[in-house]
PDB file of C-alpha atoms in Angstrom:
ATOM      1  CA  UNK A   1      32.924 -15.459  31.164  1.00  0.00           C
ATOM      2  CA  UNK A   2      29.537 -14.778  31.003  1.00  0.00           C
ATOM      3  CA  UNK A   3      27.615 -11.188  30.174  1.00  0.00           C
ATOM      4  CA  UNK A   4      26.311  -9.304  32.921  1.00  0.00           C
ATOM      5  CA  UNK A   5      23.072  -6.625  32.924  1.00  0.00           C
ATOM      6  CA  UNK A   6      23.102  -4.195  35.060  1.00  0.00           C
ATOM      7  CA  UNK A   7      19.601  -2.725  35.149  1.00  0.00           C
ATOM      8  CA  UNK A   8      19.992   0.934  37.367  1.00  0.00           C
ATOM      9  CA  UNK A   9      16.828   3.240  38.815  1.00  0.00           C
ATOM     10  CA  UNK A  10      17.499   6.059  41.312  1.00  0.00           C
ATOM     11  CA  UNK A  11      15.511   7.810  43.717  1.00  0.00           C
ATOM     12  CA  UNK A  12      16.039  11.861  44.167  1.00  0.00           C
ATOM     13  CA  UNK A  13      16.839  14.890  42.347  1.00  0.00           C
ATOM     14  CA  UNK A  14      19.661  17.487  41.268  1.00  0.00           C
ATOM     15  CA  UNK A  15      17.374  20.282  42.036  1.00  0.00           C
ATOM     16  CA  UNK A  16      17.241  22.399  45.197  1.00  0.00           C
ATOM     17  CA  UNK A  17      16.457  20.066  48.485  1.00  0.00           C
ATOM     18  CA  UNK A  18      12.487  21.091  49.628  1.00  0.00           C
ATOM     19  CA  UNK A  19      12.721  19.138  52.825  1.00  0.00           C
ATOM     20  CA  UNK A  20      15.474  17.820  55.203  1.00  0.00           C
ATOM     21  CA  UNK A  21      16.320  14.885  55.722  1.00  0.00           C
ATOM     22  CA  UNK A  22      16.727  13.642  52.020  1.00  0.00           C
ATOM     23  CA  UNK A  23      18.815  10.859  50.353  1.00  0.00           C
ATOM     24  CA  UNK A  24      19.924  10.587  47.168  1.00  0.00           C
ATOM     25  CA  UNK A  25      20.111   6.849  45.759  1.00  0.00           C
ATOM     26  CA  UNK A  26      20.736   5.026  42.889  1.00  0.00           C
ATOM     27  CA  UNK A  27      19.824   0.912  43.050  1.00  0.00           C
ATOM     28  CA  UNK A  28      22.139  -1.317  40.500  1.00  0.00           C
ATOM     29  CA  UNK A  29      20.497  -4.557  39.788  1.00  0.00           C
ATOM     30  CA  UNK A  30      23.159  -7.227  38.489  1.00  0.00           C
ATOM     31  CA  UNK A  31      21.701 -10.101  35.936  1.00  0.00           C
ATOM     32  CA  UNK A  32      23.929 -12.701  34.438  1.00  0.00           C
ATOM     33  CA  UNK A  33      22.232 -13.250  31.249  1.00  0.00           C
ATOM     34  CA  UNK A  34      23.468 -16.738  31.800  1.00  0.00           C
ATOM     35  CA  UNK A  35      20.536 -17.448  34.431  1.00  0.00           C
ATOM     36  CA  UNK A  36      17.673 -17.394  32.608  1.00  0.00           C
ATOM     37  CA  UNK A  37      14.665 -15.627  33.775  1.00  0.00           C
ATOM     38  CA  UNK A  38      12.535 -15.999  30.969  1.00  0.00           C
ATOM     39  CA  UNK A  39      10.303 -18.371  33.635  1.00  0.00           C
ATOM     40  CA  UNK A  40       9.921 -15.753  36.599  1.00  0.00           C
ATOM     41  CA  UNK A  41       8.870 -12.986  34.283  1.00  0.00           C
ATOM     42  CA  UNK A  42       5.899 -15.547  32.567  1.00  0.00           C
ATOM     43  CA  UNK A  43       4.806 -16.610  36.115  1.00  0.00           C
ATOM     44  CA  UNK A  44       4.587 -12.244  37.275  1.00  0.00           C
ATOM     45  CA  UNK A  45       2.872 -11.699  34.380  1.00  0.00           C
ATOM     46  CA  UNK A  46       0.739 -14.316  34.439  1.00  0.00           C
ATOM     47  CA  UNK A  47      -0.254 -14.116  38.262  1.00  0.00           C
ATOM     48  CA  UNK A  48      -0.192 -10.168  37.235  1.00  0.00           C
ATOM     49  CA  UNK A  49      -3.182 -11.011  34.561  1.00  0.00           C
ATOM     50  CA  UNK A  50      -4.944 -13.284  36.500  1.00  0.00           C
ATOM     51  CA  UNK A  51      -5.361 -10.967  39.384  1.00  0.00           C
ATOM     52  CA  UNK A  52      -7.407  -8.643  37.222  1.00  0.00           C
ATOM     53  CA  UNK A  53      -4.313  -5.666  36.408  1.00  0.00           C
ATOM     54  CA  UNK A  54      -3.927  -4.819  33.312  1.00  0.00           C
ATOM     55  CA  UNK A  55      -0.526  -3.030  33.937  1.00  0.00           C
ATOM     56  CA  UNK A  56       2.784  -3.131  32.081  1.00  0.00           C
ATOM     57  CA  UNK A  57       5.143  -1.133  34.729  1.00  0.00           C
ATOM     58  CA  UNK A  58       4.615  -2.320  37.805  1.00  0.00           C
ATOM     59  CA  UNK A  59       5.516   1.438  39.351  1.00  0.00           C
ATOM     60  CA  UNK A  60       6.393   1.304  43.244  1.00  0.00           C
ATOM     61  CA  UNK A  61       5.919   4.520  44.592  1.00  0.00           C
ATOM     62  CA  UNK A  62       3.068   5.275  42.890  1.00  0.00           C
ATOM     63  CA  UNK A  63       1.967   1.865  43.913  1.00  0.00           C
ATOM     64  CA  UNK A  64       2.109   2.492  47.518  1.00  0.00           C
ATOM     65  CA  UNK A  65       0.539   6.212  47.212  1.00  0.00           C
ATOM     66  CA  UNK A  66      -2.100   5.091  45.247  1.00  0.00           C
ATOM     67  CA  UNK A  67      -1.377   7.631  41.847  1.00  0.00           C
ATOM     68  CA  UNK A  68      -1.209   7.240  38.005  1.00  0.00           C
ATOM     69  CA  UNK A  69      -3.145   4.238  36.977  1.00  0.00           C
ATOM     70  CA  UNK A  70      -2.860   2.436  40.237  1.00  0.00           C
ATOM     71  CA  UNK A  71      -5.118   5.630  41.729  1.00  0.00           C
ATOM     72  CA  UNK A  72      -8.132   3.093  40.591  1.00  0.00           C
ATOM     73  CA  UNK A  73      -7.088   0.385  42.592  1.00  0.00           C
ATOM     74  CA  UNK A  74      -8.421  -0.571  46.418  1.00  0.00           C
ATOM     75  CA  UNK A  75      -5.682  -0.120  49.214  1.00  0.00           C
ATOM     76  CA  UNK A  76      -5.818  -4.547  48.855  1.00  0.00           C
ATOM     77  CA  UNK A  77      -5.440  -4.913  45.402  1.00  0.00           C
ATOM     78  CA  UNK A  78      -2.396  -2.753  44.959  1.00  0.00           C
ATOM     79  CA  UNK A  79      -0.999  -4.495  47.951  1.00  0.00           C
ATOM     80  CA  UNK A  80      -1.480  -7.841  46.046  1.00  0.00           C
ATOM     81  CA  UNK A  81      -0.152  -6.582  43.076  1.00  0.00           C
ATOM     82  CA  UNK A  82       3.617  -5.482  45.396  1.00  0.00           C
ATOM     83  CA  UNK A  83       3.822  -9.037  46.603  1.00  0.00           C
ATOM     84  CA  UNK A  84       4.040 -10.001  44.093  1.00  0.00           C
ATOM     85  CA  UNK A  85       6.721  -7.731  42.463  1.00  0.00           C
ATOM     86  CA  UNK A  86       8.917  -8.760  46.046  1.00  0.00           C
ATOM     87  CA  UNK A  87       8.054 -12.387  44.995  1.00  0.00           C
ATOM     88  CA  UNK A  88       9.334 -12.374  41.578  1.00  0.00           C
ATOM     89  CA  UNK A  89      12.856 -10.636  42.968  1.00  0.00           C
ATOM     90  CA  UNK A  90      12.969 -12.999  45.543  1.00  0.00           C
ATOM     91  CA  UNK A  91      12.640 -15.990  43.105  1.00  0.00           C
ATOM     92  CA  UNK A  92      15.133 -14.394  40.527  1.00  0.00           C
ATOM     93  CA  UNK A  93      18.720 -15.101  40.021  1.00  0.00           C
ATOM     94  CA  UNK A  94      19.615 -11.079  40.803  1.00  0.00           C
ATOM     95  CA  UNK A  95      21.727  -9.569  43.232  1.00  0.00           C
ATOM     96  CA  UNK A  96      21.959  -5.500  43.547  1.00  0.00           C
ATOM     97  CA  UNK A  97      24.071  -2.920  45.601  1.00  0.00           C
ATOM     98  CA  UNK A  98      22.608   0.613  46.775  1.00  0.00           C
ATOM     99  CA  UNK A  99      24.767   3.596  47.000  1.00  0.00           C
ATOM    100  CA  UNK A 100      22.816   6.483  48.908  1.00  0.00           C
ATOM    101  CA  UNK A 101      24.332  10.017  49.173  1.00  0.00           C
ATOM    102  CA  UNK A 102      23.103  12.350  52.233  1.00  0.00           C
ATOM    103  CA  UNK A 103      21.737  15.456  50.873  1.00  0.00           C
ATOM    104  CA  UNK A 104      23.483  17.392  53.991  1.00  0.00           C
ATOM    105  CA  UNK A 105      26.838  16.746  52.303  1.00  0.00           C
ATOM    106  CA  UNK A 106      25.020  17.628  48.626  1.00  0.00           C
ATOM    107  CA  UNK A 107      23.142  21.161  49.142  1.00  0.00           C
ATOM    108  CA  UNK A 108      23.873  21.767  44.989  1.00  0.00           C
ATOM    109  CA  UNK A 109      24.178  19.848  41.787  1.00  0.00           C
ATOM    110  CA  UNK A 110      27.492  19.687  41.463  1.00  0.00           C
ATOM    111  CA  UNK A 111      28.477  18.726  45.415  1.00  0.00           C
ATOM    112  CA  UNK A 112      26.306  15.632  45.007  1.00  0.00           C
ATOM    113  CA  UNK A 113      27.398  15.069  41.222  1.00  0.00           C
ATOM    114  CA  UNK A 114      30.738  14.889  42.940  1.00  0.00           C
ATOM    115  CA  UNK A 115      29.231  12.843  45.654  1.00  0.00           C
ATOM    116  CA  UNK A 116      27.640  10.270  43.767  1.00  0.00           C
ATOM    117  CA  UNK A 117      30.853  10.210  41.431  1.00  0.00           C
ATOM    118  CA  UNK A 118      32.918   9.245  44.067  1.00  0.00           C
ATOM    119  CA  UNK A 119      30.057   6.857  45.394  1.00  0.00           C
ATOM    120  CA  UNK A 120      29.715   4.937  42.703  1.00  0.00           C
ATOM    121  CA  UNK A 121      33.133   4.168  41.617  1.00  0.00           C
ATOM    122  CA  UNK A 122      34.119   3.095  45.211  1.00  0.00           C
ATOM    123  CA  UNK A 123      31.344   0.558  44.705  1.00  0.00           C
ATOM    124  CA  UNK A 124      32.944  -0.075  41.645  1.00  0.00           C
ATOM    125  CA  UNK A 125      36.440  -0.879  43.034  1.00  0.00           C
ATOM    126  CA  UNK A 126      35.084  -2.773  46.074  1.00  0.00           C
ATOM    127  CA  UNK A 127      33.287  -5.153  43.937  1.00  0.00           C
ATOM    128  CA  UNK A 128      35.883  -5.342  41.599  1.00  0.00           C
ATOM    129  CA  UNK A 129      36.215  -9.108  41.646  1.00  0.00           C
ATOM    130  CA  UNK A 130      32.842  -9.679  41.169  1.00  0.00           C
ATOM    131  CA  UNK A 131      33.012  -7.466  37.719  1.00  0.00           C
ATOM    132  CA  UNK A 132      36.120  -9.269  36.886  1.00  0.00           C
ATOM    133  CA  UNK A 133      34.017 -12.192  35.884  1.00  0.00           C
ATOM    134  CA  UNK A 134      32.231 -10.701  32.979  1.00  0.00           C
ATOM    135  CA  UNK A 135      33.397 -10.708  29.329  1.00  0.00           C
ATOM    136  CA  UNK A 136      30.677  -8.068  28.721  1.00  0.00           C
ATOM    137  CA  UNK A 137      28.885  -5.209  30.941  1.00  0.00           C
ATOM    138  CA  UNK A 138      25.493  -4.235  29.674  1.00  0.00           C
ATOM    139  CA  UNK A 139      23.672  -1.148  31.448  1.00  0.00           C
ATOM    140  CA  UNK A 140      19.920  -0.551  31.155  1.00  0.00           C
ATOM    141  CA  UNK A 141      19.071   2.907  32.117  1.00  0.00           C
ATOM    142  CA  UNK A 142      15.827   4.860  31.164  1.00  0.00           C
ATOM    143  CA  UNK A 143      18.107   8.002  31.049  1.00  0.00           C
ATOM    144  CA  UNK A 144      15.518   9.876  33.353  1.00  0.00           C
ATOM    145  CA  UNK A 145      17.723  12.368  34.868  1.00  0.00           C
ATOM    146  CA  UNK A 146      20.783  13.414  32.792  1.00  0.00           C
ATOM    147  CA  UNK A 147      22.823  14.594  35.343  1.00  0.00           C
ATOM    148  CA  UNK A 148      22.792  11.022  36.697  1.00  0.00           C
ATOM    149  CA  UNK A 149      23.392   9.715  32.828  1.00  0.00           C
ATOM    150  CA  UNK A 150      26.591  12.004  32.633  1.00  0.00           C
ATOM    151  CA  UNK A 151      27.990   9.940  35.956  1.00  0.00           C
ATOM    152  CA  UNK A 152      26.907   6.653  35.061  1.00  0.00           C
ATOM    153  CA  UNK A 153      28.761   7.116  31.525  1.00  0.00           C
ATOM    154  CA  UNK A 154      32.068   8.528  32.945  1.00  0.00           C
ATOM    155  CA  UNK A 155      32.961   5.791  36.030  1.00  0.00           C
ATOM    156  CA  UNK A 156      31.787   2.882  34.159  1.00  0.00           C
ATOM    157  CA  UNK A 157      34.291   4.338  31.043  1.00  0.00           C
ATOM    158  CA  UNK A 158      36.946   4.605  33.502  1.00  0.00           C
ATOM    159  CA  UNK A 159      36.506   1.170  35.127  1.00  0.00           C
ATOM    160  CA  UNK A 160      35.284  -0.851  32.739  1.00  0.00           C
ATOM    161  CA  UNK A 161      36.493  -1.520  28.710  1.00  0.00           C
ATOM    162  CA  UNK A 162      33.903  -4.082  28.161  1.00  0.00           C
ATOM    163  CA  UNK A 163      30.618  -1.867  28.880  1.00  0.00           C
ATOM    164  CA  UNK A 164      27.874  -0.867  26.724  1.00  0.00           C
ATOM    165  CA  UNK A 165      25.342   1.392  27.412  1.00  0.00           C
ATOM    166  CA  UNK A 166      21.726   1.110  26.240  1.00  0.00           C
ATOM    167  CA  UNK A 167      18.332   3.680  26.977  1.00  0.00           C
ATOM    168  CA  UNK A 168      15.616   1.109  27.856  1.00  0.00           C
ATOM    169  CA  UNK A 169      12.403   1.677  29.015  1.00  0.00           C
ATOM    170  CA  UNK A 170      10.327   0.357  32.342  1.00  0.00           C
ATOM    171  CA  UNK A 171       7.801  -0.877  30.772  1.00  0.00           C
ATOM    172  CA  UNK A 172       9.592  -3.621  28.528  1.00  0.00           C
ATOM    173  CA  UNK A 173      12.295  -4.996  31.121  1.00  0.00           C
ATOM    174  CA  UNK A 174      10.917  -6.600  34.229  1.00  0.00           C
ATOM    175  CA  UNK A 175      14.378  -5.898  35.886  1.00  0.00           C
ATOM    176  CA  UNK A 176      14.157  -2.170  35.510  1.00  0.00           C
ATOM    177  CA  UNK A 177      11.487  -2.860  37.120  1.00  0.00           C
ATOM    178  CA  UNK A 178      13.050  -4.511  39.951  1.00  0.00           C
ATOM    179  CA  UNK A 179      15.749  -1.678  40.807  1.00  0.00           C
ATOM    180  CA  UNK A 180      12.548   0.227  40.787  1.00  0.00           C
ATOM    181  CA  UNK A 181      11.049  -1.694  43.597  1.00  0.00           C
ATOM    182  CA  UNK A 182      14.323  -1.972  45.669  1.00  0.00           C
ATOM    183  CA  UNK A 183      15.569   1.782  45.480  1.00  0.00           C
ATOM    184  CA  UNK A 184      12.368   2.480  46.995  1.00  0.00           C
ATOM    185  CA  UNK A 185      12.204  -0.249  49.403  1.00  0.00           C
ATOM    186  CA  UNK A 186      15.624   1.152  49.841  1.00  0.00           C
ATOM    187  CA  UNK A 187      14.576   4.990  51.089  1.00  0.00           C
ATOM    188  CA  UNK A 188      11.956   3.313  52.876  1.00  0.00           C
ATOM    189  CA  UNK A 189      14.497   1.724  54.919  1.00  0.00           C
ATOM    190  CA  UNK A 190      16.031   4.672  55.579  1.00  0.00           C
ATOM    191  CA  UNK A 191      12.584   6.583  56.398  1.00  0.00           C
ATOM    192  CA  UNK A 192      11.451   3.900  58.853  1.00  0.00           C
ATOM    193  CA  UNK A 193      14.837   4.076  60.963  1.00  0.00           C
ATOM    194  CA  UNK A 194      14.127   7.618  61.096  1.00  0.00           C
ATOM    195  CA  UNK A 195      10.810   7.323  61.547  1.00  0.00           C
ATOM    196  CA  UNK A 196       9.235   9.883  59.179  1.00  0.00           C
ATOM    197  CA  UNK A 197       6.771   7.309  56.923  1.00  0.00           C
ATOM    198  CA  UNK A 198       4.434   9.477  55.397  1.00  0.00           C
ATOM    199  CA  UNK A 199       0.935   8.786  56.074  1.00  0.00           C
ATOM    200  CA  UNK A 200       0.222   7.021  52.720  1.00  0.00           C
ATOM    201  CA  UNK A 201       3.535   4.888  53.515  1.00  0.00           C
ATOM    202  CA  UNK A 202       1.911   4.077  56.767  1.00  0.00           C
ATOM    203  CA  UNK A 203      -1.384   3.205  55.710  1.00  0.00           C
ATOM    204  CA  UNK A 204       0.256   0.903  53.610  1.00  0.00           C
ATOM    205  CA  UNK A 205       2.104  -0.817  55.203  1.00  0.00           C
ATOM    206  CA  UNK A 206      -0.401  -1.074  57.891  1.00  0.00           C
ATOM    207  CA  UNK A 207       0.700  -4.626  59.215  1.00  0.00           C
ATOM    208  CA  UNK A 208       2.671  -4.992  61.997  1.00  0.00           C
ATOM    209  CA  UNK A 209       6.158  -4.609  61.434  1.00  0.00           C
ATOM    210  CA  UNK A 210       5.417  -6.025  58.093  1.00  0.00           C
ATOM    211  CA  UNK A 211       8.111  -3.247  55.701  1.00  0.00           C
ATOM    212  CA  UNK A 212      10.410  -4.447  58.265  1.00  0.00           C
ATOM    213  CA  UNK A 213      10.270  -8.199  58.484  1.00  0.00           C
ATOM    214  CA  UNK A 214       8.354  -9.255  55.402  1.00  0.00           C
ATOM    215  CA  UNK A 215      10.336  -6.411  52.578  1.00  0.00           C
ATOM    216  CA  UNK A 216      12.973  -5.681  53.392  1.00  0.00           C
ATOM    217  CA  UNK A 217      14.275  -8.303  55.486  1.00  0.00           C
ATOM    218  CA  UNK A 218      14.399 -10.499  52.392  1.00  0.00           C
ATOM    219  CA  UNK A 219      15.638  -8.213  49.657  1.00  0.00           C
ATOM    220  CA  UNK A 220      18.719  -8.430  52.259  1.00  0.00           C
ATOM    221  CA  UNK A 221      19.664 -11.813  51.109  1.00  0.00           C
ATOM    222  CA  UNK A 222      20.060 -10.221  47.097  1.00  0.00           C
ATOM    223  CA  UNK A 223      22.954  -7.733  48.427  1.00  0.00           C
ATOM    224  CA  UNK A 224      25.976  -8.250  46.671  1.00  0.00           C
TER     225      UNK A 224
END
């Protein structure tokens, strides 16, 4: 029996809904610690440096929207960076699942907390056999949202007796960045299906069917 690392990222918040439709997503990236990813991490970092980027955190949303430290990079440079993250995710021996809550059914903090807790608990139950194969589970989350932290602690503590929680910075863990990447892509999957990609998202994925066939379809293979 091995040790399982779970890296978590979210999209959405517990505040008032500013636009509809709206969703809250939580992505869980699973990594069996017996499967070393040092080579994949090194290849990603060398590739990023060789392309002239000076970034520790490949933050997918800002890369697409040309925000934060990515504001000074062209669209072609930013697209190369996101392809590097996609290649990294595809090369790593990881799997993932994403829980989605429709904010139509969770209009305030209390109802959102309840629905998230039930959705996460349902996912844990569905994949109970998978988790049973590990003697130790370590959960990495940046504690960006205290409400989600509380839900994660409550649900995981109920389901697992062998779980440890660690506050982690995305700059130090490439798999936290992978969780951020996947969570953003799963939100884009919803927005694409609803035909409401933003202008910046449409400009970034300008090649026909690129988002669907290159990014979303390849991620399907990583689903738990």
